[in-house]
Coordinates of C-alpha atoms in Angstrom, one line a residue:
Chain A
X24 CA 87.0 -9.4 94.8
X25 CA 84.3 -8.1 92.7
X26 CA 80.2 -8.6 94.7
X27 CA 77.1 -8.4 92.6
X28 CA 77.2 -5.6 90.2
X29 CA 73.9 -4.0 88.3
X30 CA 73.9 -1.9 85.5
X31 CA 72.3 0.8 85.0
X32 CA 71.7 2.4 88.2
X33 CA 68.5 4.2 87.7
X34 CA 66.4 4.2 84.6
X35 CA 63.2 6.1 83.5
X36 CA 60.7 4.9 80.8
X37 CA 57.2 5.3 79.9
X38 CA 54.2 2.9 79.7
X39 CA 54.2 0.4 77.2
X40 CA 58.1 0.9 76.3
X41 CA 60.3 -2.0 76.8
X42 CA 63.7 -2.6 79.4
X43 CA 66.7 -4.3 80.0
X44 CA 68.4 -4.8 83.5
X45 CA 71.6 -6.4 83.7
X46 CA 73.6 -7.9 86.3
X47 CA 76.9 -9.3 86.7
X48 CA 77.0 -12.4 89.8
X49 CA 79.9 -12.6 92.3
X50 CA 82.8 -14.0 91.3
X51 CA 82.7 -17.9 91.4
X52 CA 78.8 -17.9 91.6
X53 CA 77.2 -19.2 88.9
X54 CA 73.4 -18.9 89.6
X55 CA 71.2 -15.7 89.3
X56 CA 67.9 -14.8 90.9
X57 CA 65.8 -11.7 90.6
X58 CA 63.5 -9.6 92.6
X59 CA 61.7 -6.5 92.5
X60 CA 61.0 -4.4 95.8
X61 CA 58.1 -2.1 95.7
X62 CA 58.6 1.2 98.0
X63 CA 57.9 0.1 101.7
X64 CA 57.8 -3.4 100.7
X65 CA 59.8 -6.6 101.0
X66 CA 61.6 -7.9 98.0
X67 CA 59.3 -10.5 95.8
X68 CA 61.0 -13.3 93.8
X69 CA 60.7 -13.2 89.9
X70 CA 62.4 -15.8 88.8
X71 CA 66.1 -17.9 89.0
X72 CA 68.6 -18.9 86.1
X73 CA 71.1 -21.6 86.8
X74 CA 73.0 -22.9 83.3
X75 CA 71.1 -20.5 81.2
X76 CA 68.3 -21.7 82.0
X77 CA 65.3 -20.5 84.3
X78 CA 64.7 -22.8 86.7
X79 CA 62.0 -21.3 89.0
X80 CA 59.8 -18.5 88.5
X81 CA 57.5 -16.4 91.0
X82 CA 54.2 -14.9 90.7
X83 CA 55.1 -12.7 87.7
X84 CA 53.4 -12.1 84.3
X85 CA 55.3 -13.1 80.9
X86 CA 55.9 -9.7 80.7
X87 CA 59.0 -10.5 82.6
X88 CA 61.6 -12.7 81.0
X89 CA 65.2 -13.1 81.3
X90 CA 68.2 -14.6 80.1
X91 CA 71.4 -15.6 81.5
X92 CA 74.9 -15.9 79.3
X93 CA 78.0 -18.4 79.7
X94 CA 79.8 -16.2 81.3
X95 CA 77.0 -16.2 84.3
X96 CA 75.5 -13.1 83.4
X97 CA 72.0 -12.0 83.2
X98 CA 69.7 -10.1 81.8
X99 CA 65.8 -9.1 83.4
X100 CA 63.8 -7.5 80.6
X101 CA 60.1 -6.2 80.7
X102 CA 58.3 -5.9 77.9
X103 CA 55.1 -3.5 77.3
X104 CA 55.9 -1.3 80.9
X105 CA 53.0 -0.4 83.3
X106 CA 53.1 2.2 86.4
X107 CA 52.9 -0.5 88.4
X108 CA 56.5 -1.7 87.2
X109 CA 58.1 1.0 89.0
X110 CA 60.1 -0.4 91.6
X111 CA 63.9 -1.4 92.5
X112 CA 65.3 -4.1 91.1
X113 CA 67.5 -6.5 92.5
X114 CA 69.6 -9.0 91.1
X115 CA 71.3 -11.8 93.5
X116 CA 74.0 -14.6 92.6
X117 CA 74.6 -17.6 95.0
X118 CA 76.3 -20.5 95.7
X119 CA 75.2 -24.1 96.1
X120 CA 76.0 -25.2 99.8
X121 CA 74.7 -28.3 99.5
X122 CA 71.7 -30.6 99.5
X123 CA 70.6 -29.5 103.3
X124 CA 70.8 -25.9 102.8
X125 CA 69.4 -23.6 100.8
X126 CA 72.3 -21.5 98.9
X127 CA 73.2 -17.9 100.5
X128 CA 72.0 -15.1 98.3
X129 CA 74.4 -12.1 97.7
X130 CA 72.5 -9.3 96.5
X131 CA 73.5 -6.1 94.1
X132 CA 72.4 -2.1 94.4
X133 CA 69.5 -2.9 92.3
X134 CA 68.3 -1.0 89.4
X135 CA 65.7 1.9 89.9
X136 CA 63.2 1.8 87.4
X137 CA 60.6 4.5 87.4
X138 CA 57.6 4.3 84.6
X139 CA 56.2 7.3 83.8
Chain B
X29 CA 52.9 -21.6 101.2
X30 CA 55.6 -19.7 103.4
X31 CA 55.2 -16.8 105.1
X32 CA 57.6 -14.2 107.1
X33 CA 55.9 -11.7 109.5
X34 CA 57.7 -8.7 111.1
X35 CA 55.8 -6.9 113.5
X36 CA 57.6 -3.9 114.2
X37 CA 57.5 -1.5 111.4
X38 CA 60.0 0.8 113.0
X39 CA 62.2 0.5 115.8
X40 CA 65.1 3.1 118.1
X41 CA 67.9 1.9 119.9
X42 CA 70.5 4.2 121.9
X43 CA 74.0 3.6 120.3
X44 CA 76.0 0.7 122.7
X45 CA 73.0 -0.9 123.8
X46 CA 71.5 -4.0 122.3
X47 CA 68.5 -4.5 120.5
X48 CA 66.4 -7.4 119.2
X49 CA 64.1 -7.4 115.7
X50 CA 61.2 -10.0 116.0
X51 CA 60.7 -12.4 113.0
X52 CA 57.8 -15.2 112.8
X53 CA 57.6 -17.1 110.0
X54 CA 54.6 -20.2 108.6
X55 CA 55.5 -23.2 106.6
X56 CA 54.9 -27.0 107.2
X57 CA 57.7 -28.0 105.4
X58 CA 60.4 -29.6 107.9
X59 CA 63.6 -28.4 105.9
X60 CA 63.8 -24.7 105.5
X61 CA 66.4 -21.9 105.8
X62 CA 66.1 -18.4 107.7
X63 CA 67.9 -15.0 107.0
X64 CA 68.2 -11.9 107.9
X65 CA 69.6 -9.1 105.4
X66 CA 70.1 -5.3 105.9
X67 CA 69.0 -2.7 103.3
X68 CA 70.9 0.4 104.2
X69 CA 69.2 3.5 102.2
X70 CA 71.7 3.1 99.4
X71 CA 69.6 -0.2 98.2
X72 CA 71.9 -3.5 98.2
X73 CA 70.7 -5.9 100.5
X74 CA 73.8 -7.2 102.7
X75 CA 73.4 -10.9 103.9
X76 CA 74.0 -10.9 107.9
X77 CA 73.2 -14.3 109.2
X78 CA 71.6 -18.2 108.3
X79 CA 70.0 -20.3 110.6
X80 CA 69.1 -23.9 108.9
X81 CA 65.8 -25.7 110.8
X82 CA 68.0 -28.7 111.5
X83 CA 70.7 -26.7 113.0
X84 CA 70.6 -26.8 117.1
X85 CA 72.6 -24.0 118.0
X86 CA 71.6 -20.2 117.6
X87 CA 73.9 -19.0 114.5
X88 CA 75.7 -15.9 115.6
X89 CA 78.0 -13.8 113.4
X90 CA 80.2 -10.9 115.5
X91 CA 77.8 -8.3 116.6
X92 CA 74.7 -10.5 114.9
X93 CA 72.8 -13.8 116.6
X94 CA 69.7 -15.4 115.6
X95 CA 67.7 -16.4 118.6
X96 CA 66.1 -19.5 116.8
X97 CA 62.8 -20.9 118.8
X98 CA 61.4 -23.5 116.3
X99 CA 58.3 -24.7 118.5
X100 CA 57.4 -20.7 118.0
X101 CA 58.5 -20.6 115.0
X102 CA 60.2 -17.5 115.6
X103 CA 63.9 -16.6 114.4
X104 CA 64.6 -12.8 116.2
X105 CA 67.8 -11.2 115.0
X106 CA 70.0 -9.6 118.5
X107 CA 72.4 -7.1 117.5
X108 CA 74.7 -6.4 120.5
X109 CA 76.3 -2.9 120.7
X110 CA 74.3 -0.7 118.2
X111 CA 76.6 1.1 116.1
X112 CA 74.9 4.1 114.2
X113 CA 75.9 2.8 111.3
X114 CA 73.4 -0.1 112.1
X115 CA 70.8 2.3 111.1
X116 CA 68.6 0.8 108.2
X117 CA 66.0 -1.7 107.1
X118 CA 65.8 -5.2 108.4
X119 CA 64.1 -8.0 106.5
X120 CA 63.9 -11.4 107.1
X121 CA 63.5 -14.3 104.9
X122 CA 63.1 -17.6 104.3
X123 CA 63.4 -20.7 102.0
X124 CA 62.2 -24.2 101.7
X125 CA 65.2 -26.8 101.3
X126 CA 62.8 -28.7 98.5
X127 CA 64.5 -28.8 95.1
X128 CA 61.7 -26.9 93.4
X129 CA 61.9 -23.7 95.4
X130 CA 65.2 -23.4 97.2
X131 CA 66.1 -20.2 95.6
X132 CA 63.1 -18.6 96.2
X133 CA 63.7 -16.2 99.0
X134 CA 60.6 -15.0 100.9
X135 CA 60.4 -11.8 102.7
X136 CA 58.7 -9.9 105.3
X137 CA 57.9 -6.4 105.0
X138 CA 60.5 -5.3 106.9
X139 CA 61.6 -3.3 110.2
X140 CA 63.4 0.3 110.4
X141 CA 66.0 0.6 112.9
X142 CA 67.6 3.3 113.7
X143 CA 70.6 3.9 116.5
X144 CA 70.5 7.6 118.5
X145 CA 73.6 8.9 119.5

């Protein structure tokens, strides 16, 4: 049973460029969330996709956008890259467990983005 | 808004001993979930254990147990019989079980655990 897979593992870009990160959820999961983890910090929630729509969003600018495909895989796009966008980008997939409990999110190994 | 506080930047423990990692949280919501994740140097966040705010018993998963004290708003992780492979960063996280935000995990800053042989 494959877990959450992300590609690429590492990426180097320059300021002003655009980047696309990809995520395939764990088998049987239909929801994907994206997080940004700066060095030495805990992950910060970017947004969550379900049924090909953005359902929840954290405090990130519109330069951060995403997409979910019919097979539940997802992309994170970042436009006009800034030096401060350098971070580990984590994708998490989840399975709904019922209204009283939030879903358990399972993470991939992340994409490490460096902006020069 | 919810907040997670982990006051121990680093902890050391001898192999085969038990260790407690501290976590306190702040929310005015009555329905929430608390998580612990392990992050080795490879970067992947590994789910360890979950505690719901309505659960009356402390959660346990193998060598991991969560000491949930609701009145004190604490959710400490206890690792029994530490192993060298337990050396990693550990994050406490929370979600609110409301429909609008129940996928947004809020993380603490983490505790770096080092297990000594």
